PDB file of C-alpha atoms in Angstrom:
ATOM      1  CA  UNK A   6     -36.802  68.412  47.385  1.00  0.00           C
ATOM      2  CA  UNK A   7     -40.048  68.263  45.503  1.00  0.00           C
ATOM      3  CA  UNK A   8     -43.010  70.549  45.013  1.00  0.00           C
ATOM      4  CA  UNK A   9     -46.475  69.381  46.044  1.00  0.00           C
ATOM      5  CA  UNK A  10     -48.515  72.557  45.684  1.00  0.00           C
ATOM      6  CA  UNK A  11     -49.255  74.689  48.739  1.00  0.00           C
ATOM      7  CA  UNK A  12     -49.193  72.890  52.093  1.00  0.00           C
ATOM      8  CA  UNK A  13     -51.103  73.706  55.246  1.00  0.00           C
ATOM      9  CA  UNK A  14     -49.691  73.694  58.776  1.00  0.00           C
ATOM     10  CA  UNK A  15     -48.820  70.153  59.824  1.00  0.00           C
ATOM     11  CA  UNK A  16     -48.978  68.707  56.289  1.00  0.00           C
ATOM     12  CA  UNK A  17     -46.048  66.822  54.809  1.00  0.00           C
ATOM     13  CA  UNK A  18     -44.267  68.487  51.898  1.00  0.00           C
ATOM     14  CA  UNK A  19     -41.636  67.289  49.492  1.00  0.00           C
ATOM     15  CA  UNK A  20     -41.696  64.129  47.432  1.00  0.00           C
ATOM     16  CA  UNK A  21     -42.098  60.595  48.642  1.00  0.00           C
ATOM     17  CA  UNK A  22     -40.126  59.349  45.652  1.00  0.00           C
ATOM     18  CA  UNK A  23     -36.846  60.884  46.789  1.00  0.00           C
ATOM     19  CA  UNK A  24     -37.696  60.663  50.511  1.00  0.00           C
ATOM     20  CA  UNK A  25     -36.788  64.320  51.020  1.00  0.00           C
ATOM     21  CA  UNK A  26     -39.148  66.720  52.701  1.00  0.00           C
ATOM     22  CA  UNK A  27     -39.411  70.306  53.778  1.00  0.00           C
ATOM     23  CA  UNK A  28     -39.859  70.146  57.525  1.00  0.00           C
ATOM     24  CA  UNK A  29     -40.890  73.763  57.958  1.00  0.00           C
ATOM     25  CA  UNK A  30     -41.284  76.903  55.929  1.00  0.00           C
ATOM     26  CA  UNK A  31     -42.181  80.234  57.474  1.00  0.00           C
ATOM     27  CA  UNK A  32     -43.014  83.277  55.400  1.00  0.00           C
ATOM     28  CA  UNK A  33     -43.637  86.761  56.707  1.00  0.00           C
ATOM     29  CA  UNK A  34     -44.684  89.398  54.194  1.00  0.00           C
ATOM     30  CA  UNK A  35     -43.337  92.876  54.956  1.00  0.00           C
ATOM     31  CA  UNK A  36     -43.734  96.178  53.169  1.00  0.00           C
ATOM     32  CA  UNK A  37     -40.817  96.810  50.817  1.00  0.00           C
ATOM     33  CA  UNK A  38     -38.160  98.886  52.538  1.00  0.00           C
ATOM     34  CA  UNK A  39     -39.384  98.156  56.082  1.00  0.00           C
ATOM     35  CA  UNK A  40     -37.132  96.688  58.765  1.00  0.00           C
ATOM     36  CA  UNK A  41     -36.609  92.948  58.968  1.00  0.00           C
ATOM     37  CA  UNK A  42     -38.693  91.241  61.679  1.00  0.00           C
ATOM     38  CA  UNK A  43     -35.569  90.121  63.545  1.00  0.00           C
ATOM     39  CA  UNK A  44     -31.835  89.713  63.296  1.00  0.00           C
ATOM     40  CA  UNK A  45     -30.430  89.094  59.840  1.00  0.00           C
ATOM     41  CA  UNK A  46     -27.070  87.887  61.138  1.00  0.00           C
ATOM     42  CA  UNK A  47     -28.222  84.273  60.979  1.00  0.00           C
ATOM     43  CA  UNK A  48     -31.655  84.615  59.393  1.00  0.00           C
ATOM     44  CA  UNK A  49     -32.550  80.917  59.164  1.00  0.00           C
ATOM     45  CA  UNK A  50     -31.565  79.878  62.691  1.00  0.00           C
ATOM     46  CA  UNK A  51     -33.570  79.646  65.849  1.00  0.00           C
ATOM     47  CA  UNK A  52     -32.001  80.399  69.228  1.00  0.00           C
ATOM     48  CA  UNK A  53     -29.863  77.426  70.294  1.00  0.00           C
ATOM     49  CA  UNK A  54     -30.347  75.560  67.009  1.00  0.00           C
ATOM     50  CA  UNK A  55     -27.451  74.367  64.875  1.00  0.00           C
ATOM     51  CA  UNK A  56     -27.653  74.607  61.109  1.00  0.00           C
ATOM     52  CA  UNK A  57     -25.649  72.490  58.729  1.00  0.00           C
ATOM     53  CA  UNK A  58     -25.581  70.436  55.568  1.00  0.00           C
ATOM     54  CA  UNK A  59     -24.689  66.994  54.325  1.00  0.00           C
ATOM     55  CA  UNK A  60     -22.406  66.247  51.406  1.00  0.00           C
ATOM     56  CA  UNK A  61     -21.397  63.312  49.239  1.00  0.00           C
ATOM     57  CA  UNK A  62     -19.802  62.731  45.860  1.00  0.00           C
ATOM     58  CA  UNK A  63     -22.634  64.762  44.279  1.00  0.00           C
ATOM     59  CA  UNK A  64     -20.932  67.847  45.777  1.00  0.00           C
ATOM     60  CA  UNK A  65     -17.509  67.064  44.299  1.00  0.00           C
ATOM     61  CA  UNK A  66     -15.158  70.012  44.563  1.00  0.00           C
ATOM     62  CA  UNK A  67     -17.049  71.738  47.378  1.00  0.00           C
ATOM     63  CA  UNK A  68     -14.982  73.757  49.821  1.00  0.00           C
ATOM     64  CA  UNK A  69     -16.754  73.096  53.140  1.00  0.00           C
ATOM     65  CA  UNK A  70     -15.042  76.069  54.769  1.00  0.00           C
ATOM     66  CA  UNK A  71     -16.819  78.404  52.319  1.00  0.00           C
ATOM     67  CA  UNK A  72     -20.344  77.072  53.003  1.00  0.00           C
ATOM     68  CA  UNK A  73     -22.298  78.631  55.847  1.00  0.00           C
ATOM     69  CA  UNK A  74     -23.207  76.265  58.674  1.00  0.00           C
ATOM     70  CA  UNK A  75     -22.393  75.019  62.139  1.00  0.00           C
ATOM     71  CA  UNK A  76     -21.824  71.413  61.067  1.00  0.00           C
ATOM     72  CA  UNK A  77     -21.338  69.164  58.070  1.00  0.00           C
ATOM     73  CA  UNK A  78     -22.385  65.526  57.739  1.00  0.00           C
ATOM     74  CA  UNK A  79     -20.218  63.697  55.209  1.00  0.00           C
ATOM     75  CA  UNK A  80     -21.153  60.487  53.425  1.00  0.00           C
ATOM     76  CA  UNK A  81     -18.457  57.954  54.193  1.00  0.00           C
ATOM     77  CA  UNK A  82     -19.902  54.641  52.994  1.00  0.00           C
ATOM     78  CA  UNK A  83     -22.816  52.914  51.304  1.00  0.00           C
ATOM     79  CA  UNK A  84     -23.666  49.247  51.699  1.00  0.00           C
ATOM     80  CA  UNK A  85     -20.490  47.196  52.058  1.00  0.00           C
ATOM     81  CA  UNK A  86     -18.886  48.172  48.772  1.00  0.00           C
ATOM     82  CA  UNK A  87     -18.672  51.943  48.535  1.00  0.00           C
ATOM     83  CA  UNK A  88     -16.309  54.407  50.186  1.00  0.00           C
ATOM     84  CA  UNK A  89     -16.936  58.075  49.332  1.00  0.00           C
ATOM     85  CA  UNK A  90     -13.382  58.891  48.357  1.00  0.00           C
ATOM     86  CA  UNK A  91     -11.984  59.706  44.950  1.00  0.00           C
ATOM     87  CA  UNK A  92      -9.722  62.764  45.317  1.00  0.00           C
ATOM     88  CA  UNK A  93      -9.020  62.937  41.578  1.00  0.00           C
ATOM     89  CA  UNK A  94     -12.749  63.585  41.041  1.00  0.00           C
ATOM     90  CA  UNK A  95     -12.980  66.183  43.827  1.00  0.00           C
ATOM     91  CA  UNK A  96     -14.581  64.213  46.620  1.00  0.00           C
ATOM     92  CA  UNK A  97     -12.856  62.805  49.652  1.00  0.00           C
ATOM     93  CA  UNK A  98     -14.647  62.219  52.948  1.00  0.00           C
ATOM     94  CA  UNK A  99     -11.401  62.401  54.935  1.00  0.00           C
ATOM     95  CA  UNK A 100     -10.230  65.669  53.353  1.00  0.00           C
ATOM     96  CA  UNK A 101     -13.639  67.246  53.959  1.00  0.00           C
ATOM     97  CA  UNK A 102     -13.602  66.053  57.580  1.00  0.00           C
ATOM     98  CA  UNK A 103     -10.153  67.516  58.125  1.00  0.00           C
ATOM     99  CA  UNK A 104     -11.128  70.809  56.451  1.00  0.00           C
ATOM    100  CA  UNK A 105     -14.369  71.434  58.404  1.00  0.00           C
ATOM    101  CA  UNK A 106     -13.009  72.057  61.948  1.00  0.00           C
ATOM    102  CA  UNK A 107     -10.630  74.718  60.634  1.00  0.00           C
ATOM    103  CA  UNK A 108     -13.706  76.750  59.646  1.00  0.00           C
ATOM    104  CA  UNK A 109     -15.392  76.140  63.007  1.00  0.00           C
ATOM    105  CA  UNK A 110     -17.737  73.383  61.854  1.00  0.00           C
ATOM    106  CA  UNK A 111     -18.591  70.238  63.766  1.00  0.00           C
ATOM    107  CA  UNK A 112     -18.115  67.022  61.782  1.00  0.00           C
ATOM    108  CA  UNK A 113     -20.369  64.038  61.319  1.00  0.00           C
ATOM    109  CA  UNK A 114     -20.221  61.012  59.047  1.00  0.00           C
ATOM    110  CA  UNK A 115     -23.115  59.046  57.654  1.00  0.00           C
ATOM    111  CA  UNK A 116     -23.601  55.616  56.180  1.00  0.00           C
ATOM    112  CA  UNK A 117     -26.130  55.222  53.363  1.00  0.00           C
ATOM    113  CA  UNK A 118     -27.954  51.949  54.016  1.00  0.00           C
ATOM    114  CA  UNK A 119     -28.606  49.423  51.274  1.00  0.00           C
ATOM    115  CA  UNK A 120     -30.528  46.957  53.447  1.00  0.00           C
ATOM    116  CA  UNK A 121     -27.985  44.128  53.288  1.00  0.00           C
ATOM    117  CA  UNK A 122     -26.589  42.512  56.437  1.00  0.00           C
ATOM    118  CA  UNK A 123     -26.764  45.309  59.048  1.00  0.00           C
ATOM    119  CA  UNK A 124     -23.719  44.043  60.963  1.00  0.00           C
ATOM    120  CA  UNK A 125     -21.575  43.907  57.822  1.00  0.00           C
ATOM    121  CA  UNK A 126     -22.722  47.387  56.780  1.00  0.00           C
ATOM    122  CA  UNK A 127     -21.929  48.770  60.266  1.00  0.00           C
ATOM    123  CA  UNK A 128     -18.505  47.085  60.250  1.00  0.00           C
ATOM    124  CA  UNK A 129     -17.731  48.549  56.806  1.00  0.00           C
ATOM    125  CA  UNK A 130     -18.736  52.020  58.032  1.00  0.00           C
ATOM    126  CA  UNK A 131     -16.616  51.676  61.166  1.00  0.00           C
ATOM    127  CA  UNK A 132     -13.548  50.493  59.237  1.00  0.00           C
ATOM    128  CA  UNK A 133     -13.674  53.675  57.141  1.00  0.00           C
ATOM    129  CA  UNK A 134     -14.307  56.208  59.942  1.00  0.00           C
ATOM    130  CA  UNK A 135     -12.599  54.675  62.972  1.00  0.00           C
ATOM    131  CA  UNK A 136      -9.750  57.228  62.816  1.00  0.00           C
ATOM    132  CA  UNK A 137     -12.363  59.861  63.760  1.00  0.00           C
ATOM    133  CA  UNK A 138     -13.661  57.979  66.812  1.00  0.00           C
ATOM    134  CA  UNK A 139     -14.347  60.517  69.548  1.00  0.00           C
ATOM    135  CA  UNK A 140     -14.043  63.434  67.103  1.00  0.00           C
ATOM    136  CA  UNK A 141     -17.136  63.044  64.929  1.00  0.00           C
ATOM    137  CA  UNK A 142     -20.818  62.254  65.264  1.00  0.00           C
ATOM    138  CA  UNK A 143     -22.004  59.277  63.224  1.00  0.00           C
ATOM    139  CA  UNK A 144     -25.374  58.640  61.616  1.00  0.00           C
ATOM    140  CA  UNK A 145     -27.335  56.164  59.573  1.00  0.00           C
ATOM    141  CA  UNK A 146     -29.100  57.526  56.491  1.00  0.00           C
ATOM    142  CA  UNK A 147     -32.249  55.435  55.853  1.00  0.00           C
ATOM    143  CA  UNK A 148     -33.748  56.168  52.428  1.00  0.00           C
ATOM    144  CA  UNK A 149     -35.584  54.333  49.670  1.00  0.00           C
ATOM    145  CA  UNK A 150     -33.162  54.627  46.747  1.00  0.00           C
ATOM    146  CA  UNK A 151     -30.810  51.610  46.465  1.00  0.00           C
ATOM    147  CA  UNK A 152     -32.179  50.189  49.736  1.00  0.00           C
ATOM    148  CA  UNK A 153     -33.694  46.738  49.178  1.00  0.00           C
ATOM    149  CA  UNK A 154     -35.327  46.609  52.633  1.00  0.00           C
ATOM    150  CA  UNK A 155     -36.880  50.062  52.616  1.00  0.00           C
ATOM    151  CA  UNK A 156     -40.646  49.803  53.071  1.00  0.00           C
ATOM    152  CA  UNK A 157     -40.678  46.028  53.569  1.00  0.00           C
ATOM    153  CA  UNK A 158     -41.689  46.140  57.226  1.00  0.00           C
ATOM    154  CA  UNK A 159     -38.188  45.206  58.395  1.00  0.00           C
ATOM    155  CA  UNK A 160     -37.008  48.823  58.424  1.00  0.00           C
ATOM    156  CA  UNK A 161     -37.059  49.293  62.211  1.00  0.00           C
ATOM    157  CA  UNK A 162     -35.385  45.972  63.049  1.00  0.00           C
ATOM    158  CA  UNK A 163     -32.644  46.497  60.465  1.00  0.00           C
ATOM    159  CA  UNK A 164     -31.877  50.021  61.661  1.00  0.00           C
ATOM    160  CA  UNK A 165     -31.819  48.948  65.317  1.00  0.00           C
ATOM    161  CA  UNK A 166     -29.284  46.184  64.590  1.00  0.00           C
ATOM    162  CA  UNK A 167     -27.064  48.558  62.586  1.00  0.00           C
ATOM    163  CA  UNK A 168     -27.223  51.299  65.233  1.00  0.00           C
ATOM    164  CA  UNK A 169     -26.548  48.884  68.105  1.00  0.00           C
ATOM    165  CA  UNK A 170     -23.478  47.572  66.290  1.00  0.00           C
ATOM    166  CA  UNK A 171     -22.023  50.971  65.371  1.00  0.00           C
ATOM    167  CA  UNK A 172     -22.726  52.264  68.897  1.00  0.00           C
ATOM    168  CA  UNK A 173     -20.705  49.410  70.399  1.00  0.00           C
ATOM    169  CA  UNK A 174     -17.828  49.981  67.958  1.00  0.00           C
ATOM    170  CA  UNK A 175     -17.747  53.776  68.351  1.00  0.00           C
ATOM    171  CA  UNK A 176     -18.493  53.886  72.112  1.00  0.00           C
ATOM    172  CA  UNK A 177     -21.018  56.612  71.269  1.00  0.00           C
ATOM    173  CA  UNK A 178     -24.679  56.936  70.349  1.00  0.00           C
ATOM    174  CA  UNK A 179     -25.215  57.372  66.622  1.00  0.00           C
ATOM    175  CA  UNK A 180     -28.102  59.268  65.031  1.00  0.00           C
ATOM    176  CA  UNK A 181     -30.484  58.089  62.366  1.00  0.00           C
ATOM    177  CA  UNK A 182     -31.928  60.376  59.759  1.00  0.00           C
ATOM    178  CA  UNK A 183     -34.757  59.885  57.336  1.00  0.00           C
ATOM    179  CA  UNK A 184     -37.601  61.870  55.833  1.00  0.00           C
ATOM    180  CA  UNK A 185     -40.474  62.925  58.037  1.00  0.00           C
ATOM    181  CA  UNK A 186     -42.876  60.669  56.138  1.00  0.00           C
ATOM    182  CA  UNK A 187     -40.788  57.593  57.071  1.00  0.00           C
ATOM    183  CA  UNK A 188     -40.944  58.486  60.761  1.00  0.00           C
ATOM    184  CA  UNK A 189     -44.735  58.228  60.495  1.00  0.00           C
ATOM    185  CA  UNK A 190     -44.785  54.975  58.507  1.00  0.00           C
ATOM    186  CA  UNK A 191     -43.585  52.665  61.305  1.00  0.00           C
ATOM    187  CA  UNK A 192     -43.306  52.579  65.076  1.00  0.00           C
ATOM    188  CA  UNK A 193     -39.719  53.764  65.616  1.00  0.00           C
ATOM    189  CA  UNK A 194     -39.975  53.872  69.427  1.00  0.00           C
ATOM    190  CA  UNK A 195     -37.580  50.913  69.892  1.00  0.00           C
ATOM    191  CA  UNK A 196     -34.960  52.884  67.934  1.00  0.00           C
ATOM    192  CA  UNK A 197     -35.759  56.385  69.222  1.00  0.00           C
ATOM    193  CA  UNK A 198     -35.369  55.347  72.866  1.00  0.00           C
ATOM    194  CA  UNK A 199     -31.615  54.938  72.282  1.00  0.00           C
ATOM    195  CA  UNK A 200     -30.881  56.804  69.061  1.00  0.00           C
ATOM    196  CA  UNK A 201     -32.142  60.293  68.129  1.00  0.00           C
ATOM    197  CA  UNK A 202     -34.239  60.435  64.961  1.00  0.00           C
TER     198      UNK A 202
END
């Protein structure tokens, strides 16, 4: 998350460098001591909206059952070489996935794309998460860092090939997530028709 001064309604916020953005911020100023404008049970949720978080080795040692949320997306793989699992260092995609449902959270896995062969990357992802077929949502994480195809104009085609492959292997529709600015950079309609952005 980055800081780009004050934003106006409809303006992008966050940094383009890290491809993270703040999708929405709402502030309501109230007199100190006055009642909250609504329920404080789940203050950052809208009616019918799920709230969750994603984790990877950067969150080593996290106890997903202690973090508030309806779901957790867990990094499982990156490229064709990396599996997010090193229990001795406090991160293990499988342990996190097994821990989450006990605390009432839905589970999802994501693959961090490196822009290599999309079929090989999808196959690598599937090999790691296939034990969770039918029990977890899967997603592609399309970002700039470590992704040699990001911003080359082949973004949409690459993602479509990856998503088509993982959909056929999982017998389910995967998601794709990226920063808001990336959704505006290209015409993603060929992807969005089958896979939620």
